[in-house]
């Protein structure tokens, strides 16, 4: 089930993202598994990226897009990500929301001319 945002909601979310970027900008990073060699692209703020690097030194993580542009896709990703962060793992909507996060992440990757996650 796709998210439905009005033009006004979309405008407001994009403004919030723009304001947030002034404090801690969003990045897209690539993480490579040392075992399988598989890679995944993720979106997070720079501070969280640094924390992840410290907590998971066995993973090769590299920023591939610094300061992600605020687009409609990024706004939808932010709403899906926020929704996911508030759900309990056993929530019946959890699987659908996880698929939304994955889809909107891929949309942001496409906007930034990066390979999509599989």
Short mmCIF file of C-alpha atoms in Angstrom, two decimals:
data_model
loop_
_atom_site.label_atom_id
_atom_site.label_comp_id
_atom_site.label_asym_id
_atom_site.label_seq_id
_atom_site.Cartn_x
_atom_site.Cartn_y
_atom_site.Cartn_z
CA UNK A 1 0.00 0.00 0.00
CA UNK A 2 1.59 3.28 -1.15
CA UNK A 3 1.65 6.32 1.06
CA UNK A 4 -0.82 9.05 0.21
CA UNK A 5 0.34 12.60 0.92
CA UNK A 6 -1.41 15.80 -0.10
CA UNK A 7 0.58 18.51 -1.87
CA UNK A 8 0.51 20.54 1.34
CA UNK A 9 1.77 17.62 3.45
CA UNK A 10 4.53 16.95 0.92
CA UNK A 11 5.56 20.61 0.94
CA UNK A 12 5.63 20.66 4.76
CA UNK A 13 7.70 17.47 5.01
CA UNK A 14 10.18 18.75 2.43
CA UNK A 15 10.54 21.98 4.44
CA UNK A 16 11.14 19.98 7.63
CA UNK A 17 13.81 17.94 5.85
CA UNK A 18 15.46 21.11 4.56
CA UNK A 19 15.50 22.54 8.08
CA UNK A 20 16.84 19.28 9.52
CA UNK A 21 19.62 19.15 6.91
CA UNK A 22 21.00 22.39 8.37
CA UNK A 23 21.72 20.62 11.67
CA UNK A 24 22.70 17.11 10.55
CA UNK A 25 22.63 16.42 6.84
CA UNK A 26 21.44 13.19 5.30
CA UNK A 27 23.83 10.90 3.46
CA UNK A 28 23.53 7.80 1.32
CA UNK A 29 26.09 5.20 2.19
CA UNK A 30 27.07 1.84 0.83
CA UNK A 31 27.70 -1.04 3.22
CA UNK A 32 29.52 -4.15 2.05
CA UNK A 33 29.24 -7.45 3.91
CA UNK A 34 32.69 -8.96 4.52
CA UNK A 35 31.27 -12.50 4.29
CA UNK A 36 29.09 -12.40 1.21
CA UNK A 37 30.43 -9.30 -0.52
CA UNK A 38 26.83 -8.17 -0.92
CA UNK A 39 26.20 -4.47 -0.74
CA UNK A 40 23.28 -2.34 0.30
CA UNK A 41 22.70 1.40 0.12
CA UNK A 42 21.08 3.15 3.06
CA UNK A 43 20.02 6.67 3.97
CA UNK A 44 20.71 8.21 7.36
CA UNK A 45 22.01 11.38 8.94
CA UNK A 46 25.75 11.91 9.13
CA UNK A 47 25.91 11.44 12.92
CA UNK A 48 24.21 8.06 12.72
CA UNK A 49 26.56 7.04 9.91
CA UNK A 50 29.57 7.80 12.12
CA UNK A 51 28.03 5.85 15.01
CA UNK A 52 27.36 2.85 12.76
CA UNK A 53 30.96 2.91 11.56
CA UNK A 54 32.18 2.77 15.15
CA UNK A 55 29.72 0.06 16.21
CA UNK A 56 30.22 -2.16 13.16
CA UNK A 57 33.91 -1.90 12.20
CA UNK A 58 33.74 -5.26 10.40
CA UNK A 59 31.48 -3.71 7.74
CA UNK A 60 32.98 -1.59 5.00
CA UNK A 61 30.87 1.57 4.90
CA UNK A 62 31.40 4.41 2.49
CA UNK A 63 29.40 7.58 1.85
CA UNK A 64 28.39 7.66 -1.80
CA UNK A 65 26.21 10.80 -1.68
CA UNK A 66 26.86 13.52 0.85
CA UNK A 67 24.02 15.96 1.54
CA UNK A 68 21.11 14.18 -0.13
CA UNK A 69 18.92 16.62 -2.08
CA UNK A 70 15.41 17.08 -0.70
CA UNK A 71 13.03 15.56 -3.25
CA UNK A 72 9.52 14.14 -3.21
CA UNK A 73 11.05 10.66 -2.98
CA UNK A 74 13.09 11.66 0.07
CA UNK A 75 9.96 13.05 1.72
CA UNK A 76 8.09 9.79 1.15
CA UNK A 77 11.10 7.84 2.43
CA UNK A 78 11.16 9.99 5.59
CA UNK A 79 7.47 9.34 6.29
CA UNK A 80 7.85 5.58 5.73
CA UNK A 81 11.01 5.48 7.86
CA UNK A 82 9.30 7.42 10.66
CA UNK A 83 6.28 5.11 10.51
CA UNK A 84 8.55 2.06 10.70
CA UNK A 85 10.37 3.43 13.71
CA UNK A 86 7.11 3.65 15.67
CA UNK A 87 5.81 0.14 14.92
CA UNK A 88 6.22 -2.89 17.13
CA UNK A 89 7.80 -5.90 15.35
CA UNK A 90 4.57 -7.91 15.73
CA UNK A 91 2.40 -5.11 14.30
CA UNK A 92 0.42 -6.49 11.34
CA UNK A 93 1.42 -3.42 9.29
CA UNK A 94 5.17 -3.95 9.88
CA UNK A 95 5.77 -6.00 6.72
CA UNK A 96 3.94 -3.49 4.49
CA UNK A 97 5.78 -0.56 6.03
CA UNK A 98 9.13 -2.36 5.57
CA UNK A 99 8.30 -2.79 1.88
CA UNK A 100 7.45 0.92 1.66
CA UNK A 101 10.79 1.87 3.22
CA UNK A 102 12.55 -0.38 0.71
CA UNK A 103 10.63 1.07 -2.25
CA UNK A 104 11.15 4.70 -1.23
CA UNK A 105 14.83 4.03 -0.50
CA UNK A 106 15.16 2.72 -4.06
CA UNK A 107 13.31 5.80 -5.36
CA UNK A 108 15.82 8.07 -3.57
CA UNK A 109 18.70 5.99 -4.95
CA UNK A 110 17.26 6.38 -8.46
CA UNK A 111 16.93 10.15 -7.95
CA UNK A 112 20.63 10.19 -7.06
CA UNK A 113 21.61 7.97 -10.00
CA UNK A 114 22.79 5.16 -7.72
CA UNK A 115 22.13 1.42 -8.07
CA UNK A 116 18.97 0.23 -6.38
CA UNK A 117 18.98 -2.30 -3.58
CA UNK A 118 17.85 -5.78 -4.59
#
